[in-house]
């Protein structure tokens, strides 16, 4: 697996996400994916499974330093007095004294962005995270975060799949030396029956999921999160570094983007998207 370098962080290009994953599934799958070769695990306070993620990483037998671990602070914890407390609670659940990457999960206009960024910097300065970043930020918020932060912002975790053009956010991230971490790569399963993707997959002897993950990690500065509760699918998702897509295939997949391609845009959380 290759890594993506962004503002001093070296991040495995393929991560294992745990969104909407039950505790028992986390306990079963995280040790398995680490055994397969995944070295990047993504969770969040709001997922309700940080405790199981911490237990599963410990159960894997891998040294903590070999696993790149990301979690996210939920919007209700953005006030300065709540932020550190919530991070300490996350660290206790994750059975570690420091995560590798800590993100603001969604924008929250109720708390000044300067206060949010200051809190991120404070926990980093306290040694509770190695790197900091954001998630679901638009270009304006991303630019403002960079301006406000003493420490570098290393990623913006956003929805990204073949049906959503994120070229504006990719350009913004690259301008700041950041990575983009892509979630919802399978677009709620739409990719599995897409004729363009199934044709490319058949020609290459790969699955549509492998083609999409390869399309993501083949782009400069892009990290992809994969998720599955099946051991066989997890092994398949990891096997995307032994082939490459042609320029024509890359362009064909980019061409699937459409104006209504966004899937995740919750009321009260989503910013004005670019």
Tab-separated table of C-alpha atoms in Angstrom:
chain	number	residue	atom	x	y	z
A	1	UNK	CA	0.000	0.000	0.000
A	2	UNK	CA	1.266	3.452	-0.811
A	3	UNK	CA	0.934	6.475	1.436
A	4	UNK	CA	-0.196	10.027	0.814
A	5	UNK	CA	2.018	12.785	2.175
A	6	UNK	CA	0.220	15.970	3.194
A	7	UNK	CA	1.636	18.815	5.269
A	8	UNK	CA	3.979	16.523	7.197
A	9	UNK	CA	1.551	13.630	7.607
A	10	UNK	CA	2.130	10.268	5.940
A	11	UNK	CA	-1.272	8.604	5.618
A	12	UNK	CA	-1.990	5.116	4.211
A	13	UNK	CA	-3.881	5.724	0.979
A	14	UNK	CA	-6.544	3.141	1.768
A	15	UNK	CA	-8.373	3.208	5.076
A	16	UNK	CA	-10.992	1.025	6.710
A	17	UNK	CA	-14.055	3.013	7.762
A	18	UNK	CA	-16.430	2.058	10.575
A	19	UNK	CA	-19.416	4.338	9.897
A	20	UNK	CA	-22.700	2.602	10.842
A	21	UNK	CA	-20.760	-0.479	11.911
A	22	UNK	CA	-22.018	-2.279	15.003
A	23	UNK	CA	-19.756	-3.065	17.922
A	24	UNK	CA	-19.679	-6.815	17.221
A	25	UNK	CA	-18.845	-6.201	13.567
A	26	UNK	CA	-16.043	-3.831	14.551
A	27	UNK	CA	-14.625	-6.408	16.962
A	28	UNK	CA	-14.735	-9.032	14.212
A	29	UNK	CA	-13.607	-6.975	11.213
A	30	UNK	CA	-10.906	-4.597	12.493
A	31	UNK	CA	-8.485	-7.357	13.611
A	32	UNK	CA	-9.203	-9.137	10.318
A	33	UNK	CA	-8.478	-6.126	8.105
A	34	UNK	CA	-5.308	-5.361	10.052
A	35	UNK	CA	-4.255	-8.976	9.515
A	36	UNK	CA	-4.923	-8.542	5.792
A	37	UNK	CA	-2.688	-5.478	5.651
A	38	UNK	CA	-4.846	-2.421	6.268
A	39	UNK	CA	-3.010	0.110	8.422
A	40	UNK	CA	-5.495	2.981	8.546
A	41	UNK	CA	-8.655	2.821	10.688
A	42	UNK	CA	-11.290	5.582	10.709
A	43	UNK	CA	-13.932	6.168	13.369
A	44	UNK	CA	-15.740	9.076	15.061
A	45	UNK	CA	-17.346	10.038	18.336
A	46	UNK	CA	-20.831	9.989	16.797
A	47	UNK	CA	-20.356	6.457	15.416
A	48	UNK	CA	-20.627	5.075	18.943
A	49	UNK	CA	-17.973	2.431	18.345
A	50	UNK	CA	-14.697	4.015	19.472
A	51	UNK	CA	-14.543	1.586	22.385
A	52	UNK	CA	-14.798	-1.423	20.095
A	53	UNK	CA	-12.260	0.090	17.682
A	54	UNK	CA	-9.786	0.492	20.538
A	55	UNK	CA	-10.431	-3.032	21.788
A	56	UNK	CA	-10.105	-4.469	18.281
A	57	UNK	CA	-6.808	-2.733	17.552
A	58	UNK	CA	-5.425	-4.043	20.827
A	59	UNK	CA	-6.730	-7.536	20.046
A	60	UNK	CA	-4.983	-7.468	16.667
A	61	UNK	CA	-1.607	-7.677	18.396
A	62	UNK	CA	-0.137	-4.956	16.185
A	63	UNK	CA	1.896	-2.271	17.932
A	64	UNK	CA	-0.157	0.916	18.228
A	65	UNK	CA	2.427	2.796	16.170
A	66	UNK	CA	1.760	0.613	13.134
A	67	UNK	CA	-1.890	1.683	12.841
A	68	UNK	CA	-2.877	5.128	11.565
A	69	UNK	CA	-5.950	5.957	13.661
A	70	UNK	CA	-8.419	8.736	12.876
A	71	UNK	CA	-11.360	9.944	14.931
A	72	UNK	CA	-13.637	12.959	14.695
A	73	UNK	CA	-15.039	15.394	17.260
A	74	UNK	CA	-18.809	15.755	17.064
A	75	UNK	CA	-20.378	19.200	16.576
A	76	UNK	CA	-21.937	19.306	20.052
A	77	UNK	CA	-18.435	19.207	21.558
A	78	UNK	CA	-16.944	22.200	19.722
A	79	UNK	CA	-17.041	24.666	22.620
A	80	UNK	CA	-13.597	24.928	24.158
A	81	UNK	CA	-14.618	23.512	27.547
A	82	UNK	CA	-16.253	20.477	25.928
A	83	UNK	CA	-13.672	19.833	23.228
A	84	UNK	CA	-10.789	18.567	25.361
A	85	UNK	CA	-13.095	16.559	27.595
A	86	UNK	CA	-14.578	14.795	24.597
A	87	UNK	CA	-11.136	14.090	23.135
A	88	UNK	CA	-9.985	12.629	26.446
A	89	UNK	CA	-13.069	10.399	26.455
A	90	UNK	CA	-12.312	9.293	22.893
A	91	UNK	CA	-8.718	8.475	23.770
A	92	UNK	CA	-9.837	6.401	26.749
A	93	UNK	CA	-12.269	4.452	24.580
A	94	UNK	CA	-9.635	3.984	21.863
A	95	UNK	CA	-7.104	2.782	24.462
A	96	UNK	CA	-4.430	5.213	23.359
A	97	UNK	CA	-2.947	8.463	24.580
A	98	UNK	CA	-2.714	9.942	21.088
A	99	UNK	CA	-4.567	9.489	17.787
A	100	UNK	CA	-2.835	10.063	14.484
A	101	UNK	CA	-5.491	12.370	13.066
A	102	UNK	CA	-8.271	14.339	14.734
A	103	UNK	CA	-10.974	15.972	12.619
A	104	UNK	CA	-13.829	18.416	13.065
A	105	UNK	CA	-16.700	16.228	11.838
A	106	UNK	CA	-19.069	18.818	10.318
A	107	UNK	CA	-19.291	22.604	10.266
A	108	UNK	CA	-21.143	24.164	13.198
A	109	UNK	CA	-22.008	27.848	12.945
A	110	UNK	CA	-23.143	27.924	16.598
A	111	UNK	CA	-19.481	27.936	17.665
A	112	UNK	CA	-17.054	30.382	16.016
A	113	UNK	CA	-14.712	28.589	13.632
A	114	UNK	CA	-11.784	30.312	15.335
A	115	UNK	CA	-12.757	28.617	18.610
A	116	UNK	CA	-13.004	25.230	16.908
A	117	UNK	CA	-9.612	25.574	15.253
A	118	UNK	CA	-8.037	26.856	18.456
A	119	UNK	CA	-9.358	23.793	20.302
A	120	UNK	CA	-7.928	21.490	17.622
A	121	UNK	CA	-4.564	23.174	17.950
A	122	UNK	CA	-4.685	22.972	21.744
A	123	UNK	CA	-5.193	19.204	21.840
A	124	UNK	CA	-2.458	18.766	19.258
A	125	UNK	CA	-0.103	20.889	21.352
A	126	UNK	CA	-1.027	18.743	24.350
A	127	UNK	CA	0.111	15.630	22.481
A	128	UNK	CA	-3.346	14.111	22.106
A	129	UNK	CA	-3.176	13.950	18.297
A	130	UNK	CA	-0.301	13.961	15.837
A	131	UNK	CA	-2.211	15.743	13.079
A	132	UNK	CA	-5.415	17.735	12.655
A	133	UNK	CA	-7.945	18.139	9.884
A	134	UNK	CA	-11.545	18.823	8.969
A	135	UNK	CA	-14.445	16.957	7.406
A	136	UNK	CA	-17.330	18.097	5.191
A	137	UNK	CA	-15.924	21.606	4.799
A	138	UNK	CA	-16.547	23.669	1.691
A	139	UNK	CA	-13.830	25.760	0.057
A	140	UNK	CA	-14.592	28.907	2.051
A	141	UNK	CA	-14.475	27.083	5.387
A	142	UNK	CA	-11.336	25.211	4.365
A	143	UNK	CA	-9.516	28.401	3.412
A	144	UNK	CA	-10.584	30.061	6.656
A	145	UNK	CA	-9.446	27.054	8.700
A	146	UNK	CA	-5.998	27.236	7.146
A	147	UNK	CA	-5.815	30.947	7.923
A	148	UNK	CA	-6.817	30.413	11.556
A	149	UNK	CA	-4.703	27.356	12.339
A	150	UNK	CA	-1.170	27.436	13.693
A	151	UNK	CA	-0.688	23.757	12.866
A	152	UNK	CA	-1.190	22.504	9.311
A	153	UNK	CA	-4.550	21.095	8.271
A	154	UNK	CA	-3.644	17.771	6.653
A	155	UNK	CA	-6.962	16.588	5.175
A	156	UNK	CA	-10.568	17.396	4.396
A	157	UNK	CA	-12.697	14.234	4.601
A	158	UNK	CA	-15.557	14.557	2.128
A	159	UNK	CA	-18.040	12.538	0.098
A	160	UNK	CA	-16.352	11.533	-3.127
A	161	UNK	CA	-17.359	8.903	-5.661
A	162	UNK	CA	-17.745	8.711	-9.452
A	163	UNK	CA	-21.099	10.539	-9.453
A	164	UNK	CA	-19.876	13.612	-7.553
A	165	UNK	CA	-17.429	16.070	-9.103
A	166	UNK	CA	-15.100	17.244	-6.338
A	167	UNK	CA	-12.564	18.997	-8.578
A	168	UNK	CA	-13.085	22.308	-6.766
A	169	UNK	CA	-12.280	20.766	-3.393
A	170	UNK	CA	-9.379	18.769	-4.808
A	171	UNK	CA	-7.867	21.956	-6.199
A	172	UNK	CA	-8.347	23.743	-2.871
A	173	UNK	CA	-6.727	20.898	-0.944
A	174	UNK	CA	-3.757	20.726	-3.285
A	175	UNK	CA	-3.301	24.485	-3.076
A	176	UNK	CA	-2.938	24.098	0.699
A	177	UNK	CA	-0.730	20.989	0.509
A	178	UNK	CA	-3.530	18.864	1.937
A	179	UNK	CA	-5.023	15.498	1.117
A	180	UNK	CA	-8.659	14.707	0.435
A	181	UNK	CA	-10.084	11.677	2.237
A	182	UNK	CA	-12.968	10.179	0.270
A	183	UNK	CA	-15.937	8.566	1.980
A	184	UNK	CA	-19.057	6.970	0.429
A	185	UNK	CA	-16.886	5.709	-2.406
A	186	UNK	CA	-19.446	3.084	-3.404
A	187	UNK	CA	-22.240	5.699	-3.612
A	188	UNK	CA	-24.668	3.585	-1.592
A	189	UNK	CA	-24.034	0.632	-3.875
A	190	UNK	CA	-24.749	2.427	-7.157
A	191	UNK	CA	-21.296	1.610	-8.516
A	192	UNK	CA	-21.893	-2.141	-8.502
A	193	UNK	CA	-24.374	-2.041	-11.390
A	194	UNK	CA	-22.964	0.878	-13.358
A	195	UNK	CA	-22.266	-0.279	-16.935
A	196	UNK	CA	-19.174	1.886	-17.335
A	197	UNK	CA	-17.638	0.509	-14.150
A	198	UNK	CA	-18.688	-3.081	-14.743
A	199	UNK	CA	-17.229	-2.963	-18.262
A	200	UNK	CA	-13.875	-1.638	-17.004
A	201	UNK	CA	-13.888	-4.176	-14.180
A	202	UNK	CA	-14.608	-7.088	-16.532
A	203	UNK	CA	-11.842	-6.034	-18.901
A	204	UNK	CA	-9.312	-5.818	-16.055
A	205	UNK	CA	-10.485	-8.901	-14.187
A	206	UNK	CA	-11.408	-6.774	-11.173
A	207	UNK	CA	-14.608	-5.886	-9.343
A	208	UNK	CA	-16.403	-2.534	-9.715
A	209	UNK	CA	-15.471	-1.771	-6.093
A	210	UNK	CA	-11.798	-2.343	-6.856
A	211	UNK	CA	-12.040	-0.108	-9.920
A	212	UNK	CA	-13.601	2.728	-7.909
A	213	UNK	CA	-11.076	2.457	-5.077
A	214	UNK	CA	-8.250	2.383	-7.625
A	215	UNK	CA	-9.733	5.435	-9.369
A	216	UNK	CA	-9.631	7.302	-6.061
A	217	UNK	CA	-6.146	6.360	-4.871
A	218	UNK	CA	-4.694	6.910	-8.341
A	219	UNK	CA	-5.556	10.603	-8.046
A	220	UNK	CA	-2.942	12.899	-6.540
A	221	UNK	CA	-3.426	13.415	-2.815
A	222	UNK	CA	-6.573	11.292	-2.492
A	223	UNK	CA	-7.128	8.780	0.317
A	224	UNK	CA	-10.031	6.335	0.076
A	225	UNK	CA	-12.044	4.847	2.912
A	226	UNK	CA	-13.506	1.398	2.298
A	227	UNK	CA	-16.082	-0.342	4.445
A	228	UNK	CA	-17.433	-3.857	4.553
A	229	UNK	CA	-18.560	-6.412	7.114
A	230	UNK	CA	-17.352	-9.292	4.956
A	231	UNK	CA	-13.855	-10.743	5.195
A	232	UNK	CA	-13.743	-11.708	1.509
A	233	UNK	CA	-14.782	-8.227	0.378
A	234	UNK	CA	-12.220	-6.642	2.699
A	235	UNK	CA	-9.423	-8.639	1.087
A	236	UNK	CA	-10.738	-7.651	-2.333
A	237	UNK	CA	-10.856	-3.964	-1.388
A	238	UNK	CA	-7.231	-4.053	-0.331
A	239	UNK	CA	-6.092	-5.529	-3.648
A	240	UNK	CA	-6.029	-2.285	-5.624
A	241	UNK	CA	-2.311	-1.598	-5.750
A	242	UNK	CA	-1.357	-4.272	-8.276
A	243	UNK	CA	-2.981	-2.609	-11.279
A	244	UNK	CA	-3.510	0.852	-12.750
A	245	UNK	CA	-6.292	2.477	-14.729
A	246	UNK	CA	-5.520	4.000	-18.103
A	247	UNK	CA	-6.048	7.709	-18.724
A	248	UNK	CA	-9.081	6.787	-20.794
A	249	UNK	CA	-10.556	4.721	-17.970
A	250	UNK	CA	-9.888	7.486	-15.447
A	251	UNK	CA	-11.606	9.996	-17.733
A	252	UNK	CA	-14.572	7.688	-18.317
A	253	UNK	CA	-15.111	7.347	-14.562
A	254	UNK	CA	-14.785	11.098	-14.015
A	255	UNK	CA	-17.394	11.469	-16.743
A	256	UNK	CA	-20.003	9.736	-14.586
A	257	UNK	CA	-20.307	12.811	-12.345
A	258	UNK	CA	-23.664	14.568	-12.430
A	259	UNK	CA	-25.149	17.699	-10.830
A	260	UNK	CA	-27.419	15.692	-8.500
A	261	UNK	CA	-24.735	13.190	-7.530
A	262	UNK	CA	-24.367	14.219	-3.898
A	263	UNK	CA	-25.839	11.728	-1.419
A	264	UNK	CA	-24.830	13.063	2.007
A	265	UNK	CA	-26.142	16.523	2.875
A	266	UNK	CA	-27.886	16.513	6.263
A	267	UNK	CA	-30.005	19.507	7.183
A	268	UNK	CA	-28.484	21.575	9.947
A	269	UNK	CA	-24.979	20.267	9.297
A	270	UNK	CA	-24.168	20.606	5.605
A	271	UNK	CA	-22.546	23.853	4.444
A	272	UNK	CA	-23.274	25.589	1.135
A	273	UNK	CA	-21.527	23.095	-1.111
A	274	UNK	CA	-19.193	24.201	-3.876
